Coordinates of N, CA and C and ligand atoms in Angstrom, one line a residue:
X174 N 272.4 168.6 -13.1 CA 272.3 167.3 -12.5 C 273.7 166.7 -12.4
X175 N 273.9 166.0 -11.5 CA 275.2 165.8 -11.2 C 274.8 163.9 -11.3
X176 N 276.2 163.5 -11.6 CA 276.5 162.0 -11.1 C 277.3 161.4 -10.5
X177 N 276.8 160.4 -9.3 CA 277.4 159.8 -8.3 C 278.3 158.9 -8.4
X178 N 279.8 158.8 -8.4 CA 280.6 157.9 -9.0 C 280.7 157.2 -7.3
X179 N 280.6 155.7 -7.5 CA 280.5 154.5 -6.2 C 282.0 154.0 -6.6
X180 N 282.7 153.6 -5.8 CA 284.2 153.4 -5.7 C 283.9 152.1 -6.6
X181 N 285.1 151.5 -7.0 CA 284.7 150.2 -7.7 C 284.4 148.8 -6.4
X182 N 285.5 148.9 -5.7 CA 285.6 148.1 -4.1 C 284.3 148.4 -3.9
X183 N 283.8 149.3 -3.2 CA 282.7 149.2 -2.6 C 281.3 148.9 -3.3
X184 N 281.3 148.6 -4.7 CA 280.3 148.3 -5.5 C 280.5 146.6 -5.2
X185 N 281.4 146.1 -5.3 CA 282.1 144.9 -5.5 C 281.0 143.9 -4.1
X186 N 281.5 145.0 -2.7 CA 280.9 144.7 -1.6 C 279.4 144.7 -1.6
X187 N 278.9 145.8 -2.0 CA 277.6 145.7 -2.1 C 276.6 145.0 -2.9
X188 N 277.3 144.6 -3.8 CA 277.1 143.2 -4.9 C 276.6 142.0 -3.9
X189 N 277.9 141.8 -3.2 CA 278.0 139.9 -2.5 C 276.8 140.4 -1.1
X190 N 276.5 141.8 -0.6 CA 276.0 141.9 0.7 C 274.5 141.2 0.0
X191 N 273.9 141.8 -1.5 CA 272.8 141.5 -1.8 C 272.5 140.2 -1.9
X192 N 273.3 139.8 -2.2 CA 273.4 138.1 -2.7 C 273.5 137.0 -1.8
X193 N 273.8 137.7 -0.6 CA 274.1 136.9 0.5 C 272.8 136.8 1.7
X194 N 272.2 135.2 1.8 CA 271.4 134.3 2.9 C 270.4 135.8 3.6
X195 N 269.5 135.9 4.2 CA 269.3 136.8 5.0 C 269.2 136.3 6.1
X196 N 270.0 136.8 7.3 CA 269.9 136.4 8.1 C 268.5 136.9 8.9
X197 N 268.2 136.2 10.9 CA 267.4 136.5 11.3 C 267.4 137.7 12.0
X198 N 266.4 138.8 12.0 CA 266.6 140.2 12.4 C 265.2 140.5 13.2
X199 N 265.6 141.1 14.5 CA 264.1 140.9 15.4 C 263.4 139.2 15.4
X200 N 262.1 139.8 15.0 CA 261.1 138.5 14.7 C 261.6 137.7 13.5
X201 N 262.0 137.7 12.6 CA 262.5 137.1 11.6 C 263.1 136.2 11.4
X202 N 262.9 135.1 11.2 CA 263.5 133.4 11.2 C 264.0 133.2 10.0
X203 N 265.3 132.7 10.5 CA 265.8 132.3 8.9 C 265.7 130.9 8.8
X204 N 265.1 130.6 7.4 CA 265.1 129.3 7.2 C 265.8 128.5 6.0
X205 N 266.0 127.5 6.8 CA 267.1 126.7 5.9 C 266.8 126.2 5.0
X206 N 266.8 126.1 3.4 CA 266.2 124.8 2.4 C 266.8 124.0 2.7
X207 N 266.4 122.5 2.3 CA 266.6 121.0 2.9 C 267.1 121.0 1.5
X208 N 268.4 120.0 1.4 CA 269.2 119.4 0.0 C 268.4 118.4 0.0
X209 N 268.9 117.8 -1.0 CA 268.7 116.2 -2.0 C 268.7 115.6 -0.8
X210 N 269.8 115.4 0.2 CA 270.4 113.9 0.4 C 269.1 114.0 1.8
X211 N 269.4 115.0 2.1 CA 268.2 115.6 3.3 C 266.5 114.6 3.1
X212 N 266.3 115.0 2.3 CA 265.3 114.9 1.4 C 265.2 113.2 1.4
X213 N 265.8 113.0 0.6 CA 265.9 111.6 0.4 C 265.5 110.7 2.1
X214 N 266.8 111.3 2.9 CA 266.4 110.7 3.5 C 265.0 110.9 4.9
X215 N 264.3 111.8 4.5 CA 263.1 111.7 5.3 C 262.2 110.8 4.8
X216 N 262.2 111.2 3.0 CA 261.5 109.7 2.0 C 261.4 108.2 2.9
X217 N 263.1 107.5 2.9 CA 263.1 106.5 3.4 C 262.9 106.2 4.9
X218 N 262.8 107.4 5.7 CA 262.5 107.4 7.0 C 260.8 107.0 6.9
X219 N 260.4 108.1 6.6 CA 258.5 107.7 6.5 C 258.5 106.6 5.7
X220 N 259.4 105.8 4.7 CA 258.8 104.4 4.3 C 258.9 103.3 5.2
X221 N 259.8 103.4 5.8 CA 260.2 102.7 6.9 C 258.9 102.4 8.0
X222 N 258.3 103.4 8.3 CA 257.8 103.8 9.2 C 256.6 103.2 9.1
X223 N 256.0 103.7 7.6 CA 254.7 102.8 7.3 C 255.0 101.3 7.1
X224 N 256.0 100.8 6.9 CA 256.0 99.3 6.3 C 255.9 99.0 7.9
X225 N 256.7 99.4 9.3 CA 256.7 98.8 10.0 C 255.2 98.7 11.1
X226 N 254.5 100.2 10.0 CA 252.9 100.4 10.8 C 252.1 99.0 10.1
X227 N 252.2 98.6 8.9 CA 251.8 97.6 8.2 C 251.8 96.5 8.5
X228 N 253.4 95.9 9.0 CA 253.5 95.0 9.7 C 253.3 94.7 11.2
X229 N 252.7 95.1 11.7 CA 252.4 95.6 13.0 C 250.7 95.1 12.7
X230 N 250.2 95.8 12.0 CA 248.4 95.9 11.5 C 248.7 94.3 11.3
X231 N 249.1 93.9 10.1 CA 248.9 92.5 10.0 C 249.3 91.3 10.7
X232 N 250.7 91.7 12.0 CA 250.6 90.6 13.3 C 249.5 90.3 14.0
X233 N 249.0 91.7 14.5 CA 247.7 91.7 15.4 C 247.0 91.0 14.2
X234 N 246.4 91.5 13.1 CA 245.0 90.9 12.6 C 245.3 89.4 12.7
X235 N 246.5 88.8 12.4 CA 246.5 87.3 12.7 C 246.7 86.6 14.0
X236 N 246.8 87.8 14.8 CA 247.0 86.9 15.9 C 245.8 86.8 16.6
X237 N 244.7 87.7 16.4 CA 243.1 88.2 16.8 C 242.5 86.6 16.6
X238 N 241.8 86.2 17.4 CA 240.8 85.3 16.1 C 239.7 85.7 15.5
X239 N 239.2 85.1 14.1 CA 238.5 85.7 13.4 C 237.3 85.2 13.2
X240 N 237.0 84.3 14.2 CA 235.7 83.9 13.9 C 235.3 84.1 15.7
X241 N 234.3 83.9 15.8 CA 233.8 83.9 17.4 C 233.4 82.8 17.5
X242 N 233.0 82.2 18.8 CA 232.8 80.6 19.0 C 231.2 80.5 18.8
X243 N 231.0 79.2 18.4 CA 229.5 78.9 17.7 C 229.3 79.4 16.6
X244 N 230.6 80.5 15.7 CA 230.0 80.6 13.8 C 231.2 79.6 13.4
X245 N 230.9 79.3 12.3 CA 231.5 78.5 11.3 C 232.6 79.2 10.6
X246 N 233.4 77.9 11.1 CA 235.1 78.7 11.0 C 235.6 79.0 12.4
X247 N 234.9 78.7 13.6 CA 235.6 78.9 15.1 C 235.5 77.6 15.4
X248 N 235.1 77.6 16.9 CA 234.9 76.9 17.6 C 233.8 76.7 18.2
X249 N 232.8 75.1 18.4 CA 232.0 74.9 18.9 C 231.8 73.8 19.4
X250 N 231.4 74.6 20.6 CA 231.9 73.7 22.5 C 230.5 72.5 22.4
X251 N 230.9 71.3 22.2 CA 229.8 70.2 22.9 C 230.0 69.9 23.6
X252 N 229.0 69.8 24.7 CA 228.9 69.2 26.2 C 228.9 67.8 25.4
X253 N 229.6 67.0 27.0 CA 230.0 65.6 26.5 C 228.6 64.8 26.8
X254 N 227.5 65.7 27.6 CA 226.5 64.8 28.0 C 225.5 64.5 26.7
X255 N 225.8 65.6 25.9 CA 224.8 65.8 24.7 C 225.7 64.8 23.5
X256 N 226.6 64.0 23.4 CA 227.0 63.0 22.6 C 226.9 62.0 22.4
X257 N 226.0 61.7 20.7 CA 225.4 60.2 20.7 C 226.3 59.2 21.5
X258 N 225.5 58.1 21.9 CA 226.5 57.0 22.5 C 226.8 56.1 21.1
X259 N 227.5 55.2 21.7 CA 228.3 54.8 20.4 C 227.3 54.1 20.2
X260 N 227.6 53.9 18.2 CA 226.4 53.0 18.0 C 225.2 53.6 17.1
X261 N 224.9 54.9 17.9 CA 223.9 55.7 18.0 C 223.7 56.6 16.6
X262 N 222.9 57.0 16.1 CA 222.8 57.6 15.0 C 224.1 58.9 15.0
X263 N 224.6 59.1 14.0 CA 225.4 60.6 14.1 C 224.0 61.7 14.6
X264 N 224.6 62.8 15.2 CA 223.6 63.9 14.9 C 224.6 65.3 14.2
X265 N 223.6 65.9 13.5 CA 224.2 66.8 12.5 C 223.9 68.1 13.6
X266 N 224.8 69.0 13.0 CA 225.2 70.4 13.5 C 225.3 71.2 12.2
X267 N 223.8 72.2 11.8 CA 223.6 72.5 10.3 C 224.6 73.9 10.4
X268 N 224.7 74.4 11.4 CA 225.5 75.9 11.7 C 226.5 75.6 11.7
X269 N 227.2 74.3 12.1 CA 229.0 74.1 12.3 C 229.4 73.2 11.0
X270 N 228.2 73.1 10.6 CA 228.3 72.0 9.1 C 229.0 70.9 9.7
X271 N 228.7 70.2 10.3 CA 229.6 69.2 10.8 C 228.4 67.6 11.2
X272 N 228.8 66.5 11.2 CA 228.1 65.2 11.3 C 228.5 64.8 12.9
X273 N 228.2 64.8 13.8 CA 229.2 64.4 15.0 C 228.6 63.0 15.3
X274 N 230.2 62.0 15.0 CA 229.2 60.4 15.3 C 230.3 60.1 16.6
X275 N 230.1 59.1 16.7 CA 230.5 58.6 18.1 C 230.8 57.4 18.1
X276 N 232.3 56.8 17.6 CA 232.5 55.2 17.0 C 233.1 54.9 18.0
X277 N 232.9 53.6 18.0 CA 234.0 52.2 18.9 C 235.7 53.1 19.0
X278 N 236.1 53.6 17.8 CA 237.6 54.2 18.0 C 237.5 55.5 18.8
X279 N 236.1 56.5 18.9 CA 236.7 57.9 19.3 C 235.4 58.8 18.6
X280 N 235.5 60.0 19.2 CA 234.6 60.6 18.2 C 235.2 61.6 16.9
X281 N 234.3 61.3 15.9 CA 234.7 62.3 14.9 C 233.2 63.6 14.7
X282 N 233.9 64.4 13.9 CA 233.1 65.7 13.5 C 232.9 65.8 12.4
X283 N 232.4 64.7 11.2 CA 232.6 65.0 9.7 C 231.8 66.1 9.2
X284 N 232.8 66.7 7.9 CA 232.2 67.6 7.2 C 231.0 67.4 6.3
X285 N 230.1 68.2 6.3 CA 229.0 67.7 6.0 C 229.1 68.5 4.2
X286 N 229.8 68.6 3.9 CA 229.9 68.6 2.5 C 230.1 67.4 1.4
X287 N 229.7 66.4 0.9 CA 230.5 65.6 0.2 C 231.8 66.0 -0.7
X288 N 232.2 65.1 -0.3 CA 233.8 65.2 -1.2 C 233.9 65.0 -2.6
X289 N 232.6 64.7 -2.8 CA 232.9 65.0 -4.8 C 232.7 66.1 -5.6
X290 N 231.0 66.9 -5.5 CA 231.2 68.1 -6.2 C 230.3 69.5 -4.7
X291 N 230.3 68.7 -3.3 CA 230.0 69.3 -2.3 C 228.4 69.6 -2.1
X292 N 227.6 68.7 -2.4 CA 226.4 68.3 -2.4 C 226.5 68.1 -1.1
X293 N 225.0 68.2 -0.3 CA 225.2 67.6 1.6 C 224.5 66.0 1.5
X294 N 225.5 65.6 1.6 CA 224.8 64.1 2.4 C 224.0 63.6 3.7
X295 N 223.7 62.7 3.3 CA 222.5 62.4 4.6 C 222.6 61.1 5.3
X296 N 222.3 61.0 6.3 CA 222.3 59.8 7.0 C 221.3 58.7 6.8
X297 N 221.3 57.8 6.7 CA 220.4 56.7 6.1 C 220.7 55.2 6.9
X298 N 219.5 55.9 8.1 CA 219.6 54.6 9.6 C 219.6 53.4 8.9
X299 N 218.3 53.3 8.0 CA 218.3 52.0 7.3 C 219.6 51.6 6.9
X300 N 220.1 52.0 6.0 CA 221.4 51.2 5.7 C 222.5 51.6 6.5
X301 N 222.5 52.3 7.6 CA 223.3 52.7 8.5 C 225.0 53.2 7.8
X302 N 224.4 54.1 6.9 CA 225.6 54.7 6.4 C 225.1 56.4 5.8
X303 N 226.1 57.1 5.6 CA 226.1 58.1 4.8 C 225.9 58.1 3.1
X304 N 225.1 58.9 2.9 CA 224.5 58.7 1.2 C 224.3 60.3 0.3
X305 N 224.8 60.0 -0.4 CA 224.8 61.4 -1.1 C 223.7 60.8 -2.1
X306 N 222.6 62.4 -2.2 CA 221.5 62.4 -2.9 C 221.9 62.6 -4.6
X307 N 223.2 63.7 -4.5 CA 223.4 63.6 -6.0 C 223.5 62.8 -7.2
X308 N 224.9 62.1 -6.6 CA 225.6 61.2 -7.7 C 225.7 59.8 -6.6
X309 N 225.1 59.8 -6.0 CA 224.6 58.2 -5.5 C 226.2 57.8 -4.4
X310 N 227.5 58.8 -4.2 CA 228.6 58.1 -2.9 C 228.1 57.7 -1.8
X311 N 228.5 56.4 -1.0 CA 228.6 56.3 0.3 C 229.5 56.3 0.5
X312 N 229.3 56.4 2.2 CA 230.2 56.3 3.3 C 229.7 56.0 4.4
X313 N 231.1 55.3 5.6 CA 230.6 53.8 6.4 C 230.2 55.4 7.6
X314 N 229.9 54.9 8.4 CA 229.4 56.1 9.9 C 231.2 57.0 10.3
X315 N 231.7 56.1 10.4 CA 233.1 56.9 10.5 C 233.9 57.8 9.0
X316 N 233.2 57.8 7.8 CA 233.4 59.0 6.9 C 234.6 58.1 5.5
X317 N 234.6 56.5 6.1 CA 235.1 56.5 4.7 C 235.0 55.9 4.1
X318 N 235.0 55.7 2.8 CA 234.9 55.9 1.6 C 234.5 54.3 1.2
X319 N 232.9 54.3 0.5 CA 232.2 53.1 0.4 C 232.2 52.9 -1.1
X320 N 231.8 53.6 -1.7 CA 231.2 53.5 -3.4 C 231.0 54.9 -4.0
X321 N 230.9 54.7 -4.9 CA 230.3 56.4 -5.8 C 231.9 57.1 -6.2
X322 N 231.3 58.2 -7.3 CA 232.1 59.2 -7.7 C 233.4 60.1 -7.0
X323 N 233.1 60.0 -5.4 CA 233.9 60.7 -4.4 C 235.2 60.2 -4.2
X324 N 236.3 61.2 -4.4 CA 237.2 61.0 -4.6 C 238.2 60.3 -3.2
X325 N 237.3 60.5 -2.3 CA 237.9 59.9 -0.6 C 236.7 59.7 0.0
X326 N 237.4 59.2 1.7 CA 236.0 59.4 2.7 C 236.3 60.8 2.7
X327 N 235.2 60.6 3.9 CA 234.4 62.1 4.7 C 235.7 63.2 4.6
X328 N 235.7 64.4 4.6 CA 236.6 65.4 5.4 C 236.0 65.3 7.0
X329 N 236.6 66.0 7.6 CA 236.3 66.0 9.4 C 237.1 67.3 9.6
X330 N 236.5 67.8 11.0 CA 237.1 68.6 11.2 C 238.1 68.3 13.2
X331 N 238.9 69.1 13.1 CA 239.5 68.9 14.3 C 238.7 68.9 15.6
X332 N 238.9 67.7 16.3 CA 238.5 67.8 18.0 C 239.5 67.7 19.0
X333 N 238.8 68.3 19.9 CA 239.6 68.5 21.2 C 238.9 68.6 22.1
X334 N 239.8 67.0 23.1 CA 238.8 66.6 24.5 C 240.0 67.4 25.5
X335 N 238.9 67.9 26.7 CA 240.0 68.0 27.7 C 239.1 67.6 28.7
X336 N 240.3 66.7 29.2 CA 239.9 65.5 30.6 C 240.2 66.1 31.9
X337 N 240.7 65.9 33.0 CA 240.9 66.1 34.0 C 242.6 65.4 34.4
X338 N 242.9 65.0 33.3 CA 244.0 64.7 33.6 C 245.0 65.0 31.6
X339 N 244.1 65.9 31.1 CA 245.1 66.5 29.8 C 243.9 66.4 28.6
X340 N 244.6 67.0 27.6 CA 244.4 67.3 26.4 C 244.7 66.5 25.4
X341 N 243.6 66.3 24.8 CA 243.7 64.9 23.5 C 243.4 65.8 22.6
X342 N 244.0 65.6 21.1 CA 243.8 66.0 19.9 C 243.5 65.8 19.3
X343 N 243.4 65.6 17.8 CA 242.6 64.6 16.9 C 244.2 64.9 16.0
X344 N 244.9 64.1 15.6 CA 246.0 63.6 15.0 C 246.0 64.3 13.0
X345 N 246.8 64.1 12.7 CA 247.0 64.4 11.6 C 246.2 64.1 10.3
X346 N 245.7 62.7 10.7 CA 245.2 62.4 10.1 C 243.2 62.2 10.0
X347 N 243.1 63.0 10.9 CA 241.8 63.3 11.7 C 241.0 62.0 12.5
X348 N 241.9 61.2 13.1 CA 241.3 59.8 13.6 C 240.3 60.1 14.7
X349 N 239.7 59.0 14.8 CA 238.7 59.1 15.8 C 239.3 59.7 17.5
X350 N 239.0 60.6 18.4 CA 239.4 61.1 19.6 C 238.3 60.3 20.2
X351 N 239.2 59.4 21.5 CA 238.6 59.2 22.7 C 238.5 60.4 24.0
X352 N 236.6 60.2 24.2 CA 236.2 61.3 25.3 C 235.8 60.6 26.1
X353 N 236.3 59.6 26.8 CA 236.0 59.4 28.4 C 236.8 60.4 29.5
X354 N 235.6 60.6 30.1 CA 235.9 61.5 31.2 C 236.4 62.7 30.7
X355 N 235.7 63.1 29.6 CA 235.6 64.6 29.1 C 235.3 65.5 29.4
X356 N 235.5 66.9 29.8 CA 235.0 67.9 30.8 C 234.4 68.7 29.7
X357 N 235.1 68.8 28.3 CA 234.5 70.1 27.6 C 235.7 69.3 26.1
X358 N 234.2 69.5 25.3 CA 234.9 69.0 24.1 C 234.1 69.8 22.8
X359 N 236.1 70.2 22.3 CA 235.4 71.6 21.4 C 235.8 70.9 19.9
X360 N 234.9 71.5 18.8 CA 235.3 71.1 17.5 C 235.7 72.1 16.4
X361 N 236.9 72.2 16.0 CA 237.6 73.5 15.7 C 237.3 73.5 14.0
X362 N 236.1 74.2 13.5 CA 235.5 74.3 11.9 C 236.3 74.8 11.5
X363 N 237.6 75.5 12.0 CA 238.6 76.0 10.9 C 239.5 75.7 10.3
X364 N 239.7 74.3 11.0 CA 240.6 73.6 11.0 C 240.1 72.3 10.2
X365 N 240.3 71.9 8.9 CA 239.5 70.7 8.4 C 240.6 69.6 7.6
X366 N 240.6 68.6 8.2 CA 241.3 67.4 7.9 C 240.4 66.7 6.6
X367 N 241.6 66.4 5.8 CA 241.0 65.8 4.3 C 240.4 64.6 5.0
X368 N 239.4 63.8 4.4 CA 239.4 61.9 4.6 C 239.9 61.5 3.8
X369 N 240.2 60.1 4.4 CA 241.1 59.1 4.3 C 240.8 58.6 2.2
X370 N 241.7 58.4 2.2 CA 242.0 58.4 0.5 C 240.8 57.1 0.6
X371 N 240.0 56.9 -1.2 CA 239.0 55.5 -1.1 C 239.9 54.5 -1.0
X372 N 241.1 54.2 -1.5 CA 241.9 52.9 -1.2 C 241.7 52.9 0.1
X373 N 242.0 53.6 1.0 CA 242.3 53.5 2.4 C 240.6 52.8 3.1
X374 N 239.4 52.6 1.9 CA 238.0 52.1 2.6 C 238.3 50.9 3.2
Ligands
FES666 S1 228.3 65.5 -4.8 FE1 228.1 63.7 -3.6 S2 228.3 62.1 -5.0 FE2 228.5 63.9 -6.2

């Protein structure tokens, strides 16, 4: 039996040939490992990506509206022919939760919740005022604040007349809106103005 002595050099070579990448031969793809910094930065690339998918989802969902008109929390359109005249009893809206009266200043849309522990109040032609069945509060036809436990008048909610010559609002402070010569007058349930503090009765 004999033994094959390999030069030292050419052992040397054949060492680093083993050791070294394979390249691509025919069909054979060489592929590259991805380092750290590589790495890293695809991480912050796809976070990127989702935060900006996130914020995108939550523009639209707020810019959508979220209620449809006629549920509670949108908007709902009264014809101006269907509005007590002044004077005239409020009439309630049990689906928009709302009191719609119709005063010498404008109309309002009060909330039909009482403002002390949210019991519904009721209208009482006899004494021509608002009366909570609970804890005994009134209030005058325009929502404020007569007697009882209730911390203010009425809440109200926002109206809006449009005339043929512009758009009235109901102010900050939810005052009565004039609707002469109203083409379409809407009352926005999502929008709810506190009442007037009881000092302010
Ligand atoms: S809930 Fe109306 S007076 Fe208390």
């Amino acid at each position: 039996m004999t033994t094959q002595t390999v030069p030292k050099g050419r052992a040397a070579a054949q060492a680093k040939e083993a050791a070294a990448p394979v390249a691509a031969t025919g069909s054979e793809v060489a592929v590259k490992p991805i380092n750290r910094r590589e790495f890293l930065y695809y991480i912050w690339g796809a976070s990127i990506a989702v935060f900006l998918a996130q914020t995108t989802g939550a523009i639209i969902w707020f810019a959508l509206p979220r209620f449809r008109e006629g549920e509670f929390g949108g908007i709902f359109v009264v014809d101006p022919a269907t509005v007590p005249a002044v004077g005239a009893s409020p009439v309630p809206n049990p689906t928009g939760k709302y009191w719609l009266v119709n005063t010498q200043n404008g109309l309002l849309a009060l909330n039909m919740v009482c403002t002390h522990l949210g019991c519904l109040f009721k209208w009482v032609d006899a004494n021509g005022r608002f009366e909570c069945p609970c804890h005994g509060s009134k209030f005058e036809e325009d929502g404020r604040y007569i007697e009882g436990p209730a911390p203010r008048g009425l809440d109200r909610f926002a109206v809006r007349v449009i005339t043929p010559t512009g758009v009235i609002e109901s102010d900050a402070k939810g005052s009565p809106v004039k609707i002469d010569g109203a083409q379409r007058i809407e009352i926005n349930t999502g929008k709810k103005i506190k009442g007037p503090s009881a000092s302010q009765a």
